[in-house]
Amino acid sequence: MNSRLFAIIRKEFIHIFRDPRFLTITIVMPLLMIFILGYAVKLDINKIPLVVIDHNRTADSRAFVNKFINSGYFIIQSRMDNTGKIHDLFKKRNAKAALIIPTDYSENLKTQLSTKVQLIIDGSNSNTASIIMNYVNMITASYSQEINLHYIQFPLNIEPRVWYNPDMESVNFVIPGLVAIILMMICALLTSITIAREKETGTMEQILVSPVNPIEIILGKVIPYVILGFIDGALIVFIGWFWFHVPIHGNIFLLAFLSVFYLYSALSLGVFISTLANSQLIAMMTALVITLLPSLLLSGFLFPISSMPLVLRAISHIVPAKYFLVIIRGIIMKGIGISYFWQQILFLFGLGTLLLILSRSGFKTKLE
Amino acid sequence: MQKILYLIRKEFLQVLRDKAMLRIIFIVPIIQLILLGYAVTTDIKRIPVVFCNLDESAMSRELISEIKHSGYFLINYYEKDPQKIRDYLDTGKAKIAIIIPIDFSGDLQRNLHPDIQILVDGEDSNTSLVALGYVSNIIQAFSKEQFRDKLLGNPQQARRIHLIEPLIRVWYNPNLLAKNYMVPGIVVMLLTIITTILTAMGIVREKEIGTLEQLMVSPIKPYQLMVGKTVPFAALGLLEIAVAIIVAKLWYNIPILGNLGILTLFAIIFMFTTLGLGIFISTVAKTQQQAIFMAWFILVFGIIMSGFLFPIENMPKFLQYLSYANPVRYFITVVRELFLKGSGITYLWKEGLIMLIFGVTIITLSAMRFQKRIK
């Protein structure tokens, strides 16, 4: 291997290991993130505190209430006689839903085709509220069927089946996503800062007047971060599998191979930013705005792109993390092969090359 | 007192003169608020769905059109070959597949209870769960319709059948809009980030360029210096929150039911914490870059553990306990409750008290550390 290139790589590694902040960002931060996010990101809900206001007070109404408790989704927070205090309980955040059974419940149940019970849900968190709504519909429908078992069955059955993640574990979704975020952070953010630092301290000029050519400089600066990125990515996937039991359905070597394309585009982005910025602070701010935020928000990492307005959906098409998320989740969760990823590979490769060409011209002007 | 006023004036002049700074303080947060409000959403809309209708009768087409017109499923594919359904889910082209079996309407007529198969891409478990709920509800409603029609023809049996139907009402956010919950949270995030970082950077910058030493040899006492350094940022923080509330109201139409005076009071209490944190960071960091790194590190975890995105009550117990030590958690609760429920001080005083204790403790400890450093 080219010894000049090798020397730059060595120098860069020494820089990294000497600066405790860099190590914090590259190793400690990802580890903390994976543990906290792995545990914290749980959007599935159970033990919803429920207030029961049973005006009927019969064996029938109690049986119905028991159905709610036995579902495992609700726990009874309190029982009350009137509806006047529901606001109070919701505002104290002691309950999230109130079940009101009317006085004539048991009578209606014997004589009417349809008996109404009322449910009030605290809607302030819309996501929680819509999940509670689904639970309520499910419980009442299955109870209706149960008490009429001798006479009817509903005319058609719904047979839902969940693929790829049958236990609906959010960890399985979040941890592969985290790989994309951390890689982007390390590659784009750190590369741009390290190149900007050389500019700021004036050492870039020293390197430029030395017999090293620009390509060697860029490669030398970038390769250590590729290696760090790989180590981090492998670490996250390993912890996800070992600690959080995220099943890996696909080929891990294919994932490693395809990560190269993502790293390529992320690093090119970092190099590109460094040609725009002259100081570390500006490099960092720019990197935050154009790499990290879009990777977090517009990639589908946590929030569904399909629910966003048109403008944001359009912008999401140029976010590299979006394409890598398809790849990594596809391989880890769905176990699908390379034939599904041509579009993604092409985009990542194209974007990386485009950015490199742009930043090369930026670099050259600085040389003269 | 006079000296403090001079310092405050100087700090304001410095901020107002710096165009880049002003941009960071006012324009960037507004852009963030507008972007984040749309991007940070748990709404489930436009779920791509593939229909595999093996029946092709009027009835199955009616069911499909019911699902299509529910408003949640705007992207539709039709596939004749059930073998190819897997491909739609594998590629992510569709998130849900609905398979209507052969002779569905005939079986329905003959009371054979046909199965409708729903395949869900479970990758994003939250989206899948909600989407599955939507589909099941629509099919169930359709099923009930059919059932009723049949019963009307058989009054004898109708008398024996009794169904329970929930009447669901949603309070505080009847249309279940994610933005009503998220935007108040974003307001809190902006205030937290801006006041912490500005305070830390403001002091560290003086350190870096050496003017802090000049201030120290002047007849200003350390506490005066600190007050002079923090009061302007507190004022900017309040201004910031005012701008954010105006954007929330005018741009997003977020209902603000609570008393804005109480909100201001809580914001001031909360800023003791963020300003204190800023001072603390400034005593540890030597350069602005270190300050940003530190602030960023602390804030990321403060935000994750605040309930801003992920409900705390769903977290495992030890993280829940940990979150009690996070002041952001209390402020975010207060702001959301104030906005959406209009809760008054009777419901929020506990949070206020805890925030006050946190704030006073943090700012006192940081101030002591700051004084020691200066001497």
XYZ file of C-alpha atoms in Angstrom:
743
model
C 0.000 0.000 0.000
C 0.958 3.556 -0.658
C 3.095 4.585 2.316
C 2.100 8.279 2.227
C -1.542 7.292 2.444
C -0.692 4.928 5.245
C 1.062 7.682 7.162
C -1.986 9.941 6.967
C -4.241 7.160 8.167
C -1.913 6.522 11.084
C -1.796 10.182 11.956
C -5.600 10.373 11.879
C -5.934 7.386 14.190
C -3.517 8.945 16.652
C -5.657 12.080 16.576
C -8.772 10.078 17.324
C -7.312 8.092 20.186
C -5.662 11.068 21.765
C -8.834 13.121 21.976
C -11.187 11.746 24.616
C -14.126 13.653 23.150
C -13.832 11.781 19.891
C -13.767 8.474 21.664
C -16.797 9.502 23.699
C -18.689 10.290 20.557
C -17.599 7.222 18.670
C -17.938 4.563 21.359
C -19.685 5.752 24.527
C -22.458 7.711 22.850
C -23.547 4.879 20.530
C -23.503 2.413 23.416
C -25.591 4.655 25.648
C -27.962 5.372 22.780
C -28.540 1.724 22.025
C -29.289 0.851 25.637
C -31.523 3.795 26.341
C -33.372 3.649 23.026
C -33.568 -0.132 23.174
C -35.469 0.130 26.410
C -37.199 3.471 26.031
C -38.762 3.147 22.615
C -41.785 1.138 23.468
C -44.896 2.358 21.796
C -46.982 -0.660 22.659
C -49.221 0.005 25.578
C -50.701 -2.032 28.347
C -51.937 -1.447 31.887
C -53.956 1.553 30.853
C -55.486 3.090 34.002
C -59.254 2.929 33.640
C -62.032 4.496 35.695
C -65.194 2.473 35.916
C -68.523 4.152 36.470
C -71.001 1.353 36.729
C -74.537 2.721 37.029
C -75.988 -0.689 36.513
C -74.269 -2.700 39.252
C -75.401 -6.166 38.258
C -73.649 -9.416 37.542
C -73.952 -8.567 33.834
C -72.161 -5.285 34.104
C -69.474 -6.775 36.308
C -68.892 -9.506 33.771
C -68.391 -6.865 31.121
C -65.932 -4.914 33.264
C -64.029 -8.111 33.975
C -63.632 -8.569 30.258
C -61.660 -5.320 30.192
C -59.436 -6.342 33.063
C -58.813 -9.842 31.789
C -57.696 -8.470 28.442
C -54.497 -7.357 30.175
C -54.620 -3.962 28.490
C -56.459 -2.164 31.275
C -56.178 -1.918 35.014
C -58.899 -0.399 37.135
C -57.661 2.802 38.643
C -60.832 3.594 40.538
C -64.578 3.099 40.597
C -66.884 6.064 40.855
C -70.579 6.771 41.154
C -70.911 9.685 38.808
C -69.265 11.133 35.778
C -68.578 14.531 37.302
C -65.049 13.747 38.348
C -63.683 12.354 35.116
C -62.115 15.651 34.094
C -60.484 15.823 37.480
C -58.959 12.361 37.119
C -57.780 13.050 33.582
C -56.199 16.305 34.664
C -54.481 14.608 37.573
C -53.216 12.108 34.989
C -54.486 9.261 37.148
C -56.615 7.720 34.442
C -56.535 7.608 30.669
C -59.957 6.199 29.927
C -63.369 6.022 31.589
C -65.926 3.281 31.064
C -69.503 4.290 31.779
C -72.148 1.600 31.961
C -75.699 2.973 31.841
C -78.403 2.167 34.403
C -80.413 0.110 31.962
C -77.460 -1.943 30.735
C -78.557 -5.370 31.921
C -82.138 -4.760 30.871
C -81.118 -3.629 27.395
C -78.837 -6.579 27.122
C -81.839 -8.867 27.487
C -84.295 -6.983 25.313
C -82.487 -4.819 22.766
C -80.480 -5.721 19.747
C -77.880 -3.142 20.565
C -76.750 -2.014 23.992
C -74.582 1.048 24.248
C -71.803 1.586 26.717
C -69.873 4.804 26.823
C -66.146 5.209 26.744
C -64.274 8.443 27.267
C -60.619 8.577 26.326
C -58.022 11.183 27.229
C -56.906 12.118 23.725
C -54.005 14.397 24.554
C -51.541 11.811 23.319
C -53.186 10.946 20.026
C -51.139 7.817 19.480
C -51.973 6.308 22.856
C -55.610 7.295 22.390
C -55.983 5.609 19.023
C -54.435 2.421 20.375
C -56.841 2.518 23.339
C -59.689 2.959 20.878
C -58.625 -0.156 19.000
C -58.452 -2.148 22.217
C -61.953 -1.043 23.214
C -63.420 -1.993 19.853
C -61.683 -5.329 20.008
C -62.834 -6.153 23.528
C -66.465 -5.220 22.991
C -66.654 -7.056 19.672
C -65.251 -10.233 21.124
C -67.534 -9.952 24.157
C -70.579 -9.490 21.948
C -69.661 -12.603 20.105
C -69.063 -14.495 23.326
C -72.452 -13.775 24.883
C -74.290 -14.637 21.688
C -72.351 -17.745 20.957
C -75.413 -19.982 20.967
C -77.204 -17.968 18.360
C -74.800 -16.384 16.009
C -71.401 -16.039 14.698
C -70.373 -12.971 12.878
C -70.823 -13.470 9.179
C -67.143 -13.176 8.395
C -63.893 -13.778 10.198
C -60.855 -11.602 10.163
C -57.631 -13.449 10.151
C -54.766 -11.070 10.767
C -51.205 -12.240 10.460
C -48.163 -10.131 11.188
C -45.114 -10.865 9.153
C -41.430 -10.159 9.854
C -42.051 -9.060 13.451
C -44.856 -11.239 14.770
C -44.399 -10.196 18.386
C -44.591 -6.557 17.368
C -41.405 -5.670 19.203
C -40.384 -2.073 18.598
C -36.769 -2.907 19.488
C -36.507 -4.939 16.301
C -37.399 -1.815 14.386
C -35.352 0.725 16.314
C -31.987 -0.991 16.622
C -31.343 -1.515 12.901
C -32.430 2.102 12.477
C -29.908 3.208 15.038
C -27.083 1.748 12.936
C -28.016 4.135 10.142
C -28.039 7.140 12.485
C -24.765 6.350 14.231
C -22.939 5.648 10.974
C -24.122 8.951 9.577
C -23.080 10.743 12.742
C -19.604 9.266 12.796
C -18.873 9.477 9.121
C -20.353 12.790 8.100
C -20.046 14.721 11.349
C -16.584 13.599 12.379
C -15.015 13.717 8.924
C -16.232 17.225 8.340
C -14.966 18.345 11.740
C -11.571 16.768 11.362
C -10.954 18.315 7.943
C -12.232 21.672 9.167
C -9.890 21.425 12.139
C -6.874 21.099 9.887
C -8.043 24.153 8.022
C -8.639 26.119 11.196
C -5.280 25.334 12.743
C -3.523 25.906 9.444
C -2.075 22.414 9.215
C -4.070 21.775 6.053
C -1.781 24.142 4.157
C 1.217 22.264 5.449
C -0.195 19.035 4.149
C -1.105 20.647 0.865
C 2.430 21.871 0.215
C 3.788 18.421 1.050
C 4.082 15.886 -1.799
C 0.761 14.282 -0.844
C -1.961 14.700 -3.456
C -5.550 15.706 -2.611
C -6.987 12.267 -3.220
C -4.531 10.772 -0.781
C -5.454 13.390 1.787
C -9.135 12.711 1.473
C -8.674 8.949 1.469
C -6.317 9.130 4.418
C -8.777 11.217 6.351
C -11.737 9.099 5.451
C -10.476 5.534 5.860
C -10.083 5.685 9.663
C -13.709 6.744 9.926
C -14.819 3.951 7.634
C -13.095 1.542 10.000
C -14.644 3.202 13.050
C -18.019 3.164 11.356
C -17.752 -0.538 10.661
C -16.760 -1.273 14.245
C -19.676 0.754 15.559
C -22.173 -0.756 13.170
C -21.026 -4.266 14.051
C -21.171 -3.414 17.752
C -24.757 -2.184 17.515
C -25.943 -5.158 15.492
C -24.180 -7.485 17.913
C -25.648 -5.881 21.047
C -29.052 -5.809 19.399
C -28.828 -9.518 18.709
C -27.134 -10.569 21.926
C -28.816 -8.295 24.484
C -32.132 -7.294 22.943
C -32.661 -10.534 21.003
C -33.253 -8.825 17.696
C -33.474 -11.727 15.251
C -31.305 -11.419 12.144
C -33.072 -13.059 9.238
C -30.817 -12.095 6.371
C -27.234 -12.396 5.326
C -24.971 -10.359 7.571
C -22.169 -10.265 4.987
C -24.503 -8.803 2.439
C -25.331 -6.139 5.011
C -21.648 -5.408 5.567
C -21.102 -5.178 1.833
C -24.042 -2.851 1.250
C -23.022 -0.685 4.212
C -20.007 0.290 2.137
C -22.280 2.207 -0.224
C -23.933 4.027 2.644
C -20.595 4.856 4.246
C -19.393 6.104 0.874
C -22.272 8.554 0.569
C -22.030 9.619 4.225
C -18.307 10.271 3.988
C -18.675 12.174 0.742
C -21.247 14.296 2.502
C -18.757 14.922 5.299
C -16.000 15.866 2.846
C -18.415 18.107 1.000
C -19.415 19.924 4.188
C -15.779 20.452 5.096
C -15.165 22.235 1.794
C -17.997 24.617 2.661
C -16.937 25.284 6.239
C -13.795 26.978 7.438
C -14.168 26.415 11.138
C -15.035 23.417 13.244
C -18.028 25.171 14.734
C -19.546 25.945 11.365
C -18.731 22.459 10.123
C -20.462 20.998 13.114
C -23.545 23.174 12.807
C -23.823 22.492 9.080
C -23.342 18.789 9.633
C -26.050 18.771 12.278
C -28.518 20.542 10.050
C -27.880 18.708 6.801
C -26.995 15.230 7.996
C -28.132 14.379 11.463
C -31.552 16.026 11.619
C -32.769 14.675 8.277
C -31.414 11.235 9.173
C -33.352 11.309 12.407
C -36.557 12.878 11.166
C -36.992 12.374 7.438
C -35.626 8.875 7.003
C -38.430 6.834 8.491
C -36.182 6.026 11.473
C -39.050 6.564 13.912
C -41.742 8.528 12.140
C -43.600 7.195 9.113
C -42.710 9.248 6.032
C -46.066 8.431 4.477
C -47.840 10.550 7.114
C -45.826 13.678 6.349
C -46.917 16.494 4.056
C -45.835 16.486 0.423
C -42.852 18.848 0.816
C -41.233 16.716 3.482
C -41.943 13.536 1.565
C -40.200 15.088 -1.434
C -37.167 16.088 0.648
C -36.960 12.605 2.141
C -35.964 11.274 -1.288
C -32.516 12.841 -1.026
C -31.801 11.626 2.509
C -29.252 8.782 2.280
C -30.379 7.250 5.574
C -33.808 6.573 4.097
C -32.258 4.229 1.518
C -29.975 2.540 3.984
C -32.880 1.943 6.362
C -34.657 0.019 3.618
C -31.525 -2.072 3.153
C -30.724 -2.779 6.788
C -34.302 -3.438 7.869
C -34.883 -5.495 4.772
C -31.892 -7.709 5.539
C -32.293 -7.937 9.312
C -36.076 -8.110 9.608
C -37.248 -9.513 6.302
C -34.239 -11.525 5.243
C -34.473 -10.378 1.647
C -31.604 -10.470 -0.815
C -29.622 -8.079 -2.954
C -32.078 -8.215 -5.862
C -34.450 -5.993 -3.878
C -31.939 -3.240 -3.297
C -30.747 -2.091 -6.742
C -32.482 1.249 -6.480
C -30.991 1.953 -3.079
C -27.479 0.945 -4.093
C -27.632 3.074 -7.203
C -28.818 6.102 -5.322
C -26.234 5.850 -2.549
C -23.421 5.320 -5.035
C -24.640 8.138 -7.249
C -25.007 10.619 -4.414
C -21.583 9.774 -3.015
C -19.898 10.207 -6.377
C -21.706 13.456 -7.111
C -20.685 14.940 -3.764
C -17.085 13.835 -4.216
C -16.884 15.491 -7.624
C -18.362 18.670 -6.185
C -15.992 18.725 -3.238
C -12.963 17.878 -5.378
C -13.413 21.061 -7.313
C -13.820 22.887 -4.012
C -10.603 21.348 -2.770
C -8.600 22.256 -5.818
C -9.271 25.969 -5.598
C -7.932 25.892 -2.068
C -4.743 24.326 -3.336
C -3.762 27.250 -5.484
C -27.183 46.743 41.076
C -25.890 49.357 38.676
C -23.067 47.025 37.702
C -25.450 44.185 36.989
C -27.504 46.416 34.736
C -24.400 47.386 32.794
C -23.497 43.764 32.343
C -26.983 42.905 31.195
C -26.887 45.789 28.719
C -23.531 44.663 27.418
C -24.757 41.120 26.952
C -27.837 42.285 25.069
C -25.754 44.513 22.828
C -23.470 41.625 22.099
C -26.325 39.334 21.144
C -28.179 41.917 19.083
C -25.077 42.961 17.180
C -24.237 39.435 16.111
C -26.336 38.659 13.050
C -25.453 34.964 13.059
C -26.435 34.739 16.695
C -29.783 36.380 16.075
C -30.459 33.908 13.331
C -29.679 31.042 15.665
C -31.910 32.476 18.350
C -34.977 33.345 16.323
C -35.098 32.114 12.772
C -33.667 28.650 13.281
C -36.159 27.774 16.066
C -39.100 28.910 13.959
C -37.930 26.786 11.054
C -37.360 23.906 13.427
C -40.802 24.314 14.921
C -42.416 24.302 11.509
C -40.384 21.337 10.248
C -40.529 19.270 13.398
C -44.238 19.825 13.840
C -44.822 18.028 10.575
C -42.038 15.486 10.725
C -42.448 14.338 14.321
C -45.776 12.679 13.892
C -47.321 9.479 15.028
C -50.310 9.993 12.749
C -50.858 7.045 10.503
C -51.997 8.152 7.069
C -51.587 7.036 3.480
C -50.750 3.445 4.329
C -50.053 1.590 1.087
C -52.287 -1.437 0.802
C -52.578 -4.237 -1.699
C -55.904 -5.940 -2.354
C -56.120 -9.461 -3.602
C -59.719 -9.977 -4.518
C -60.228 -13.582 -5.544
C -63.978 -13.220 -5.381
C -64.760 -10.333 -7.753
C -68.358 -10.018 -6.649
C -70.315 -6.851 -5.978
C -70.048 -7.506 -2.264
C -66.276 -7.875 -2.133
C -65.911 -4.776 -4.269
C -68.096 -2.932 -1.810
C -65.869 -3.983 1.080
C -62.780 -2.836 -0.788
C -64.309 0.498 -1.542
C -65.227 0.921 2.138
C -61.573 0.445 3.053
C -60.378 2.719 0.266
C -62.685 5.526 1.267
C -61.817 5.434 4.943
C -59.083 7.993 4.251
C -56.252 6.017 5.817
C -55.303 3.961 2.815
C -54.635 6.215 -0.098
C -52.242 4.079 -2.074
C -53.815 0.964 -3.495
C -52.550 -1.894 -5.542
C -54.576 -4.739 -6.961
C -53.078 -8.141 -7.416
C -54.784 -11.153 -8.910
C -52.149 -13.692 -7.996
C -51.954 -14.463 -4.248
C -48.456 -15.867 -4.774
C -47.201 -12.423 -5.640
C -48.482 -10.783 -2.461
C -45.297 -11.581 -0.613
C -43.364 -9.477 -3.075
C -45.389 -6.391 -2.226
C -44.581 -6.725 1.464
C -40.956 -7.718 0.898
C -40.221 -4.647 -1.134
C -42.221 -2.446 1.197
C -44.456 -1.346 -1.686
C -47.443 -2.211 0.492
C -47.625 -2.427 4.266
C -50.879 -4.332 4.410
C -52.352 -7.005 2.199
C -56.028 -7.863 2.265
C -56.959 -11.158 0.692
C -60.593 -11.875 -0.026
C -61.135 -15.589 -0.632
C -62.729 -17.244 -3.638
C -66.516 -17.317 -3.466
C -66.526 -14.869 -0.572
C -70.007 -13.495 -1.252
C -71.440 -16.951 -1.859
C -70.038 -18.233 1.430
C -71.361 -15.172 3.160
C -74.824 -15.854 1.786
C -74.694 -19.500 2.791
C -73.549 -18.596 6.320
C -70.191 -20.296 5.958
C -68.231 -17.495 7.629
C -65.543 -16.822 5.059
C -62.122 -15.739 6.318
C -60.657 -12.465 5.227
C -56.932 -12.673 5.485
C -54.985 -9.605 6.469
C -51.215 -9.696 6.180
C -49.380 -6.961 7.995
C -45.780 -5.877 7.595
C -44.780 -5.809 11.260
C -41.514 -3.955 10.672
C -42.722 -0.738 12.284
C -44.805 -2.266 15.040
C -46.574 0.915 16.035
C -47.725 1.790 12.525
C -48.749 -1.805 11.880
C -50.746 -2.037 15.080
C -52.687 1.127 14.366
C -53.204 0.271 10.691
C -54.404 -3.212 11.568
C -56.845 -1.631 13.998
C -58.223 0.591 11.232
C -58.713 -2.304 8.836
C -60.300 -4.557 11.449
C -62.715 -1.833 12.475
C -63.797 -1.224 8.903
C -64.275 -4.915 8.210
C -66.106 -5.407 11.467
C -68.457 -2.549 10.685
C -69.053 -4.058 7.253
C -69.632 -7.413 8.864
C -72.196 -5.941 11.237
C -73.985 -4.286 8.332
C -74.329 -7.648 6.599
C -75.407 -9.228 9.808
C -78.127 -6.647 10.383
C -79.495 -7.071 6.901
C -79.759 -10.753 7.500
C -81.449 -10.315 10.863
C -84.075 -7.997 9.452
C -85.249 -10.949 7.398
C -85.533 -13.118 10.486
C -87.211 -11.259 13.368
C -87.553 -14.451 15.356
C -83.833 -14.765 15.725
C -83.284 -11.042 15.965
C -85.027 -10.972 19.312
C -82.526 -13.348 20.807
C -79.474 -11.429 19.775
C -77.927 -8.703 21.891
C -74.870 -6.801 20.976
C -72.752 -4.351 22.901
C -71.526 -1.291 21.128
C -69.060 1.174 22.525
C -69.791 4.861 22.087
C -66.335 6.313 22.145
C -65.657 9.927 22.863
C -62.216 11.456 22.907
C -61.605 14.444 25.098
C -59.050 17.256 24.709
C -58.035 16.213 21.218
C -61.171 14.841 19.570
C -59.666 14.472 16.099
C -56.639 12.670 17.490
C -54.113 14.988 15.888
C -50.514 14.148 16.712
C -49.463 17.770 16.295
C -51.556 18.834 19.293
C -49.381 16.625 21.438
C -46.065 17.096 19.660
C -45.925 20.856 19.088
C -46.137 21.773 22.812
C -43.323 19.282 23.322
C -41.246 20.948 20.614
C -41.751 24.319 22.304
C -40.203 22.850 25.449
C -37.312 21.340 23.494
C -36.488 24.643 21.849
C -36.484 26.520 25.143
C -34.337 23.876 26.817
C -31.760 23.729 24.047
C -31.489 27.449 23.379
C -31.148 28.642 26.961
C -28.671 25.935 27.956
C -26.422 26.337 24.938
C -26.515 30.138 24.869
C -25.562 30.440 28.530
C -22.751 27.925 28.239
C -21.411 29.433 25.029
C -21.758 32.998 26.287
C -19.465 32.347 29.224
C -17.058 30.005 27.452
C -16.578 32.493 24.626
C -15.363 35.095 27.098
C -13.046 32.480 28.533
C -11.705 31.572 25.119
C -10.936 35.115 24.026
C -9.653 36.011 27.474
C -12.176 38.732 28.332
C -13.431 36.727 31.304
C -10.143 37.458 33.074
C -10.627 41.136 32.406
C -14.070 40.981 33.935
C -12.683 39.141 36.937
C -10.090 41.778 37.733
C -12.736 44.500 37.440
C -14.658 45.423 40.614
C -17.543 43.159 39.640
C -18.336 40.419 42.118
C -18.724 36.866 40.795
C -22.415 36.697 41.657
C -23.024 39.955 39.813
C -21.191 38.552 36.838
C -23.378 35.484 36.924
C -26.604 37.388 37.196
C -25.486 39.662 34.403
C -24.680 36.635 32.267
C -27.871 34.709 32.889
C -30.624 37.330 33.038
C -30.300 38.306 29.352
C -30.540 34.678 28.297
C -33.532 34.134 30.555
C -35.188 37.116 28.898
C -34.340 35.727 25.462
C -35.731 32.383 26.541
C -39.053 33.971 27.455
C -39.134 35.829 24.172
C -38.343 32.571 22.431
C -41.204 30.760 24.099
C -43.543 33.615 23.225
C -42.570 33.362 19.551
C -42.966 29.587 19.678
C -46.427 29.887 21.191
C -47.480 32.353 18.521
C -46.285 29.958 15.810
C -48.066 27.064 17.518
C -51.270 29.036 17.656
C -51.243 30.759 14.275
C -49.514 28.167 12.126
C -50.647 24.923 13.704
C -53.903 25.987 15.346
C -52.951 24.214 18.532
C -55.583 24.902 21.178
C -54.143 26.752 24.139
C -56.705 26.323 26.890
C -54.541 27.120 29.882
C -53.472 30.362 31.444
C -50.437 31.876 29.730
C -49.457 33.609 32.963
C -49.064 30.241 34.660
C -47.101 29.001 31.671
C -44.736 31.956 31.984
C -44.297 31.300 35.672
C -43.415 27.667 35.022
C -41.079 28.646 32.198
C -39.188 30.953 34.578
C -38.938 28.211 37.184
C -37.741 25.773 34.549
C -35.076 28.137 33.271
C -33.304 27.991 36.629
C -32.425 24.457 35.611
C -31.308 25.195 32.066
C -29.357 28.328 32.998
C -27.744 26.432 35.863
C -26.849 23.640 33.478
C -25.359 26.189 31.098
C -23.212 27.664 33.870
C -22.147 24.198 34.935
C -21.062 23.310 31.406
C -19.138 26.566 31.157
C -17.140 25.680 34.267
C -16.107 22.351 32.773
C -15.573 23.201 29.106
C -12.509 25.111 27.980
C -13.553 25.809 24.413
C -16.843 26.529 22.705
C -16.591 23.251 20.904
C -16.265 21.312 24.121
C -19.238 23.234 25.456
C -21.367 22.255 22.473
C -20.341 18.615 22.726
C -21.166 18.492 26.414
C -24.445 20.328 26.082
C -25.422 18.083 23.234
C -24.576 14.949 25.139
C -26.577 15.963 28.206
C -29.523 17.281 26.222
C -29.901 14.193 24.039
C -30.498 12.056 27.095
C -32.596 14.700 28.786
C -34.850 14.746 25.741
C -35.112 10.975 25.247
C -36.003 10.501 28.907
C -38.539 13.319 29.042
C -41.508 11.609 27.442
C -41.238 13.962 24.463
C -41.355 11.143 21.936
C -41.650 7.959 23.912
C -44.244 7.702 26.670
C -42.512 7.196 30.005
C -45.219 4.877 31.304
C -44.291 2.325 28.639
C -40.649 2.240 29.675
C -39.243 -0.424 31.987
C -39.400 0.425 35.675
C -35.762 1.409 36.158
C -35.933 3.932 33.319
C -39.146 5.323 34.785
C -37.404 5.918 38.095
C -34.456 7.439 36.274
C -36.776 9.834 34.476
C -37.921 11.286 37.806
C -34.466 12.835 38.019
C -34.987 14.609 34.712
C -36.369 18.160 35.089
C -37.424 18.293 31.413
C -39.959 15.578 32.144
C -41.890 17.850 34.485
C -41.875 20.888 32.268
C -43.031 18.964 29.230
C -45.925 17.523 31.246
C -46.874 20.975 32.494
C -46.846 22.536 29.031
C -48.882 19.754 27.451
C -51.460 19.757 30.225
C -51.719 23.539 30.070
C -52.139 23.588 26.309
C -54.557 20.737 25.832
C -56.483 20.358 29.065
C -56.231 23.863 30.426
C -55.228 22.438 33.784
C -54.693 25.035 36.453
C -52.194 25.344 39.245
C -54.165 22.910 41.427
C -53.203 20.102 39.089
C -49.684 21.221 38.334
C -48.232 22.544 41.584
C -46.398 19.307 42.303
C -44.488 19.520 39.037
C -43.815 23.183 39.723
C -42.439 22.449 43.167
C -40.174 19.669 41.924
C -38.898 21.899 39.114
C -38.222 24.656 41.617
C -36.226 22.329 43.856
C -34.241 21.045 40.871
C -33.685 24.538 39.540
C -32.534 26.077 42.804
C -30.245 23.134 43.549
C -28.666 23.069 40.107
C -28.173 26.800 39.870
C -26.726 27.042 43.400
C -24.276 24.196 42.841
C -23.214 25.587 39.483
C -22.836 29.060 40.927
C -20.632 27.747 43.709
C -18.500 25.904 41.218
C -18.328 29.008 39.053
C -17.166 31.163 41.976
C -14.522 28.666 42.978
C -13.215 28.545 39.427
C -13.015 32.302 39.258
C -11.048 32.551 42.484
